[in-house]
């Protein structure tokens, strides 16, 4: 729910003069969510909504869609021709030295960058500085309510149960000397999600043996997709309750089809688990001490463990991502590889911790979800944290 007082307090806390929210034909879903606009009813003309640190907001809308922001507080300016649009912008920003927008300097964070370069150039005619709204977006789009937290916990029960369902299925087939296709396991999980009122944007990753060495493997497309005795299996699944405000649970575990996993699997798993646990312990310690944490730091903590173990070249993705209404949400990512993530881990936000080592013969990833509540307490979700390769024998 839009809360002007909270937004203006955040602007004051971050020493930002104002926040200029802009959208054109649904190009800025982040702004639309902050403003409480339906994603199904997308306007066809540009609008701006300026929130100053103090004082009344100002709406700038096109005459043909003049009511698009009527649910929000503030004075309304209406334009028809492009010249009027620019004149209004100049007047609105005449005494403003700095505005935040959904922008990332030097393409440093594409997850935040929703405003086109031309619009940024236009705004720079009227203000000295345009800065990124990254942490503001987190606070007012990626921060969960109590309802969303409870929906996550509900989703987590079913995603966690899906592992037992899959492992039992694989074990029962292998015990009889038969094989099961990766796709059969995926279909079983999707049926489980449907039966429990869940939805997901993509089926899970079920990857056997060398297929697990590809972090974004497409199930059923490897050269060998049969799972049976002595197979190694990586299972990555994600889903949310099919309800308004449903948010994702996103988890990864690994298993060996047999009574005892070969030492090579356990050796690599221990390194991945140590990296995962290092990140979790550091986040907990920092939150308890009231010390800020930026996304890049979490990536460093895990990557340092894997580098020191000699597997750095095989850890080929960031440590984790924001989780929200999308699997990859709009808050801070745990990343100092693909981007240098300077956004902070804020109360009310959820993210994954999922380091991995990907070798030609097999790949291991251990993924859990971490939620920082509004009292700065850290919660790890996803059932009991995996401590060794599961054995199905």
XYZ file of C-alpha atoms in Angstrom:
393
model
C 0.000 0.000 0.000
C 1.305 3.445 -0.953
C 2.465 5.349 2.135
C 3.623 8.899 1.419
C 4.811 9.520 4.965
C 7.060 6.453 4.941
C 8.502 7.313 1.550
C 9.298 10.875 2.572
C 10.888 9.623 5.776
C 13.071 7.274 3.706
C 14.064 10.175 1.444
C 15.082 12.152 4.509
C 16.994 9.204 5.982
C 18.883 8.714 2.709
C 19.361 12.465 2.192
C 17.643 12.394 -1.213
C 15.818 15.522 -2.433
C 13.056 13.635 -4.208
C 11.970 10.508 -6.040
C 10.753 10.833 -9.624
C 8.710 7.796 -10.619
C 8.164 7.355 -14.359
C 6.451 4.839 -16.613
C 5.665 4.398 -20.278
C 3.532 1.475 -21.419
C 4.510 -0.687 -18.469
C 8.248 -0.236 -18.983
C 8.816 0.433 -15.277
C 7.107 -2.319 -13.295
C 8.993 -1.196 -10.178
C 7.432 2.271 -10.243
C 4.025 0.817 -10.992
C 4.183 -1.442 -7.954
C 5.317 1.361 -5.661
C 2.414 3.460 -6.907
C -0.112 0.659 -6.520
C -0.941 0.398 -10.228
C -2.315 -2.781 -11.742
C 0.078 -4.625 -14.019
C -2.894 -5.653 -16.177
C -4.111 -2.114 -16.882
C -1.112 -0.456 -18.491
C -1.449 3.140 -19.640
C -0.297 4.094 -23.128
C 1.173 7.540 -22.401
C 4.072 8.735 -20.264
C 3.451 9.791 -16.699
C 5.644 11.129 -13.905
C 5.009 11.231 -10.172
C 7.373 13.407 -8.164
C 7.675 12.852 -4.406
C 9.720 15.595 -2.706
C 11.437 14.974 0.599
C 8.920 17.375 2.112
C 5.724 18.836 0.761
C 3.044 17.720 -1.637
C 3.753 15.270 -4.506
C 3.060 16.316 -8.095
C 1.488 14.189 -10.829
C 2.222 14.789 -14.491
C -0.158 12.942 -16.815
C -1.337 13.057 -20.415
C -4.753 14.531 -21.185
C -5.972 11.328 -22.803
C -5.243 9.406 -19.572
C -5.509 12.164 -17.010
C -6.944 9.916 -14.304
C -4.174 7.310 -14.212
C -2.737 8.623 -10.916
C -5.946 9.920 -9.334
C -5.709 7.389 -6.504
C -2.530 9.087 -5.271
C -2.148 12.297 -3.267
C -0.775 15.452 -4.815
C -1.358 18.243 -7.284
C -2.037 17.223 -10.897
C -0.486 18.738 -14.010
C -1.825 17.718 -17.409
C 0.069 17.896 -20.693
C -0.937 17.302 -24.301
C 2.012 18.207 -26.530
C 5.577 17.189 -25.821
C 6.506 20.833 -25.315
C 4.027 21.028 -22.436
C 5.493 17.873 -20.926
C 8.954 19.415 -20.853
C 7.690 22.751 -19.551
C 5.917 21.024 -16.663
C 8.987 18.945 -15.848
C 11.151 22.054 -15.761
C 8.713 23.760 -13.397
C 8.310 20.714 -11.144
C 12.074 20.245 -10.807
C 13.093 23.921 -10.807
C 14.205 23.947 -7.161
C 15.430 20.356 -6.983
C 19.125 19.515 -7.084
C 18.849 15.726 -7.009
C 16.270 13.046 -7.822
C 16.236 9.271 -7.494
C 15.013 7.226 -10.445
C 15.052 3.566 -11.510
C 18.497 3.983 -13.000
C 21.900 2.308 -12.586
C 25.041 4.369 -13.280
C 27.236 2.795 -15.992
C 24.814 -0.140 -16.301
C 26.011 -1.335 -12.908
C 22.720 -2.977 -11.950
C 20.333 -3.953 -14.751
C 17.720 -5.142 -12.237
C 17.094 -1.546 -11.167
C 17.578 0.108 -14.572
C 14.009 0.535 -15.846
C 14.174 4.149 -17.079
C 15.547 4.641 -20.596
C 18.674 6.704 -21.228
C 16.768 9.372 -23.167
C 14.465 10.097 -20.249
C 17.458 10.325 -17.899
C 19.054 12.815 -20.323
C 15.859 14.864 -20.320
C 15.676 15.004 -16.521
C 19.327 16.044 -16.349
C 18.373 19.234 -18.113
C 16.532 20.285 -14.978
C 18.442 18.739 -12.037
C 22.119 18.504 -11.182
C 22.103 14.825 -10.319
C 20.061 11.702 -11.017
C 20.854 8.866 -8.607
C 19.716 5.262 -8.374
C 16.569 4.474 -6.419
C 17.874 0.970 -5.669
C 17.421 0.926 -1.888
C 14.159 2.893 -2.129
C 12.784 0.233 -4.470
C 13.768 -2.426 -1.966
C 11.955 -0.658 0.838
C 8.709 -0.098 -1.023
C 8.553 -2.936 -3.560
C 10.782 -5.776 -2.326
C 10.045 -5.545 1.404
C 7.497 -8.124 2.510
C 4.447 -7.653 4.668
C 3.549 -10.164 7.372
C 1.034 -11.656 4.942
C 3.750 -12.246 2.336
C 6.066 -13.787 4.935
C 3.327 -16.227 5.924
C 2.677 -17.044 2.256
C 6.379 -17.787 1.852
C 6.280 -20.175 4.806
C 3.220 -21.857 3.318
C 5.004 -22.247 -0.019
C 8.116 -23.531 1.725
C 6.209 -26.468 3.245
C 5.256 -27.679 -0.209
C 8.591 -26.997 -1.918
C 10.415 -28.820 0.883
C 7.983 -31.735 0.649
C 8.634 -31.947 -3.088
C 12.178 -33.187 -2.444
C 10.975 -36.161 -0.403
C 8.397 -36.919 -3.077
C 11.031 -36.847 -5.834
C 13.641 -38.819 -3.886
C 11.099 -41.495 -2.958
C 10.003 -41.829 -6.573
C 13.574 -42.156 -7.859
C 14.483 -44.620 -5.112
C 11.464 -46.842 -5.702
C 12.165 -47.081 -9.420
C 15.905 -47.637 -9.000
C 15.304 -50.294 -6.349
C 13.488 -52.394 -8.946
C 16.434 -52.056 -11.338
C 14.657 -49.610 -13.621
C 15.346 -46.015 -14.686
C 13.269 -42.857 -14.579
C 13.543 -39.928 -16.973
C 14.464 -36.483 -15.671
C 11.238 -35.196 -17.200
C 9.139 -37.706 -15.237
C 10.518 -36.299 -11.989
C 9.810 -32.759 -13.156
C 6.246 -33.703 -14.084
C 5.724 -35.313 -10.678
C 6.806 -32.107 -8.922
C 4.647 -29.893 -11.134
C 1.639 -32.117 -10.337
C 2.490 -31.790 -6.615
C 2.559 -28.003 -6.928
C -0.794 -27.934 -8.725
C -2.442 -30.182 -6.135
C -1.287 -27.845 -3.370
C -2.491 -24.611 -4.952
C 0.898 -23.408 -6.167
C 2.114 -21.773 -9.345
C 5.511 -21.268 -10.957
C 6.845 -19.558 -14.061
C 8.992 -22.557 -15.110
C 9.269 -26.265 -14.254
C 12.079 -27.378 -11.934
C 15.576 -28.351 -13.005
C 16.138 -32.099 -12.712
C 19.710 -32.814 -13.792
C 21.489 -36.182 -13.690
C 25.263 -36.713 -13.646
C 27.082 -34.383 -16.073
C 23.863 -32.461 -16.745
C 24.107 -31.100 -13.187
C 27.318 -29.333 -14.189
C 25.222 -26.800 -16.147
C 23.636 -24.333 -13.642
C 20.792 -23.452 -16.036
C 20.329 -26.887 -17.542
C 17.004 -27.502 -19.304
C 15.570 -30.765 -18.017
C 15.408 -33.545 -20.597
C 17.816 -31.926 -23.054
C 21.048 -33.590 -21.996
C 22.803 -36.374 -23.874
C 21.826 -38.774 -21.075
C 18.673 -38.126 -19.074
C 17.954 -41.466 -17.394
C 18.206 -41.649 -13.595
C 18.931 -45.012 -12.013
C 21.321 -46.853 -9.710
C 24.572 -44.931 -9.049
C 23.224 -41.705 -10.586
C 23.938 -38.281 -9.121
C 20.955 -35.897 -9.222
C 20.613 -32.131 -8.724
C 17.079 -30.853 -8.113
C 16.339 -27.123 -8.192
C 12.698 -26.124 -7.714
C 10.739 -22.951 -7.114
C 7.061 -22.110 -6.659
C 4.675 -19.800 -4.812
C 1.127 -20.024 -3.534
C -1.312 -19.120 -6.275
C -2.753 -16.256 -4.263
C -2.516 -12.469 -4.410
C 0.840 -11.385 -2.934
C 2.207 -14.915 -3.209
C 6.016 -14.953 -3.005
C 8.426 -17.686 -4.018
C 10.297 -20.418 -2.210
C 13.363 -21.413 -4.263
C 15.506 -24.376 -3.152
C 18.192 -26.739 -4.455
C 19.381 -30.101 -3.114
C 21.455 -32.988 -4.445
C 21.253 -36.768 -4.052
C 23.047 -39.980 -4.998
C 21.074 -43.048 -6.017
C 22.678 -45.650 -3.817
C 23.407 -46.465 -0.160
C 26.683 -44.508 0.039
C 27.703 -41.504 -2.019
C 31.214 -41.654 -3.535
C 33.762 -39.526 -1.724
C 34.183 -37.074 -4.624
C 30.584 -35.924 -4.257
C 30.811 -35.441 -0.503
C 34.162 -33.654 -0.755
C 32.792 -31.049 -3.154
C 29.515 -30.777 -1.250
C 31.373 -29.944 1.980
C 33.055 -26.990 0.280
C 29.775 -25.693 -1.125
C 28.052 -26.121 2.250
C 30.903 -24.323 4.036
C 30.550 -21.390 1.624
C 26.770 -21.311 2.169
C 27.128 -21.459 5.947
C 29.831 -18.765 5.983
C 27.455 -16.339 4.278
C 24.589 -17.172 6.628
C 26.718 -16.792 9.752
C 28.138 -13.441 8.609
C 24.670 -12.103 7.767
C 23.387 -13.159 11.182
C 26.352 -11.599 12.978
C 26.057 -8.317 11.100
C 22.286 -8.060 11.633
C 22.634 -8.843 15.328
C 25.270 -6.115 15.691
C 23.225 -3.642 13.643
C 25.952 -3.464 10.988
C 24.892 -2.871 7.365
C 25.480 -5.558 4.730
C 25.678 -4.980 0.996
C 24.957 -7.674 -1.564
C 28.509 -7.806 -2.893
C 29.848 -8.663 0.568
C 27.753 -11.840 0.772
C 29.075 -12.964 -2.598
C 32.627 -12.339 -1.403
C 32.118 -14.415 1.729
C 31.034 -17.483 -0.222
C 33.423 -16.991 -3.113
C 36.415 -16.679 -0.810
C 35.664 -20.104 0.702
C 35.416 -21.739 -2.716
C 38.478 -19.908 -4.039
C 40.551 -21.013 -1.055
C 39.508 -24.616 -1.699
C 40.841 -24.339 -5.266
C 37.506 -24.419 -7.087
C 37.035 -20.719 -7.841
C 36.949 -21.173 -11.614
C 34.029 -23.588 -11.221
C 31.778 -21.184 -9.303
C 30.307 -19.455 -12.323
C 27.315 -17.476 -11.035
C 26.486 -15.011 -8.271
C 25.805 -16.316 -4.759
C 22.116 -15.454 -4.692
C 19.222 -13.345 -5.851
C 16.333 -11.389 -4.397
C 13.075 -13.314 -3.960
C 9.602 -11.836 -4.231
C 6.551 -12.155 -6.442
C 9.055 -13.258 -9.078
C 11.629 -15.951 -8.357
C 14.292 -13.383 -9.139
C 12.894 -10.410 -7.263
C 13.685 -6.711 -7.246
C 15.698 -6.390 -4.053
C 19.429 -6.743 -3.528
C 21.211 -9.685 -5.124
C 24.166 -11.457 -3.523
C 26.550 -10.509 -6.287
C 30.103 -9.329 -6.806
C 30.621 -11.352 -9.984
C 28.060 -10.328 -12.577
C 27.508 -6.915 -10.961
C 28.941 -5.088 -7.953
C 25.751 -5.062 -5.885
C 25.871 -2.074 -3.535
C 22.274 -2.251 -2.359
C 21.845 -3.222 1.264
C 20.159 -6.243 2.802
C 17.136 -4.519 4.300
C 14.542 -5.618 6.871
C 11.571 -7.303 5.237
C 13.547 -8.675 2.279
C 14.207 -12.260 1.205
C 16.970 -13.703 -0.955
C 18.657 -16.956 -1.861
C 22.076 -18.196 -0.799
C 23.151 -20.771 -3.400
C 26.875 -21.245 -4.023
C 27.846 -23.989 -6.436
C 30.762 -25.850 -7.983
C 30.249 -27.098 -11.553
C 32.631 -29.714 -12.910
C 32.461 -31.541 -16.268
C 31.309 -34.755 -14.538
C 28.814 -33.256 -12.090
C 27.754 -30.042 -10.387
C 26.753 -29.327 -6.793
C 24.645 -26.432 -5.567
C 23.045 -25.958 -2.162
C 20.308 -23.351 -2.051
C 18.376 -21.982 0.897
C 16.302 -18.839 1.343
C 17.085 -16.129 3.895
C 14.519 -13.659 5.211
C 15.411 -10.665 7.377
C 12.336 -9.683 9.353
C 11.376 -6.155 10.358
C 13.167 -6.564 13.689
C 16.395 -7.521 11.866
C 16.157 -11.188 12.843
C 17.508 -13.626 10.232
C 15.423 -16.661 9.220
C 16.729 -19.491 7.016
C 13.911 -21.328 5.236
C 13.739 -24.489 3.166
C 13.473 -27.195 5.785
C 16.547 -28.650 7.512
C 19.665 -27.299 5.783
C 21.313 -30.062 3.743
C 24.563 -31.161 5.416
C 25.603 -33.964 3.063
C 24.658 -35.515 -0.239
C 21.348 -37.343 0.245
C 21.517 -41.076 -0.432
C 18.669 -42.975 -2.070
C 19.547 -46.584 -1.341
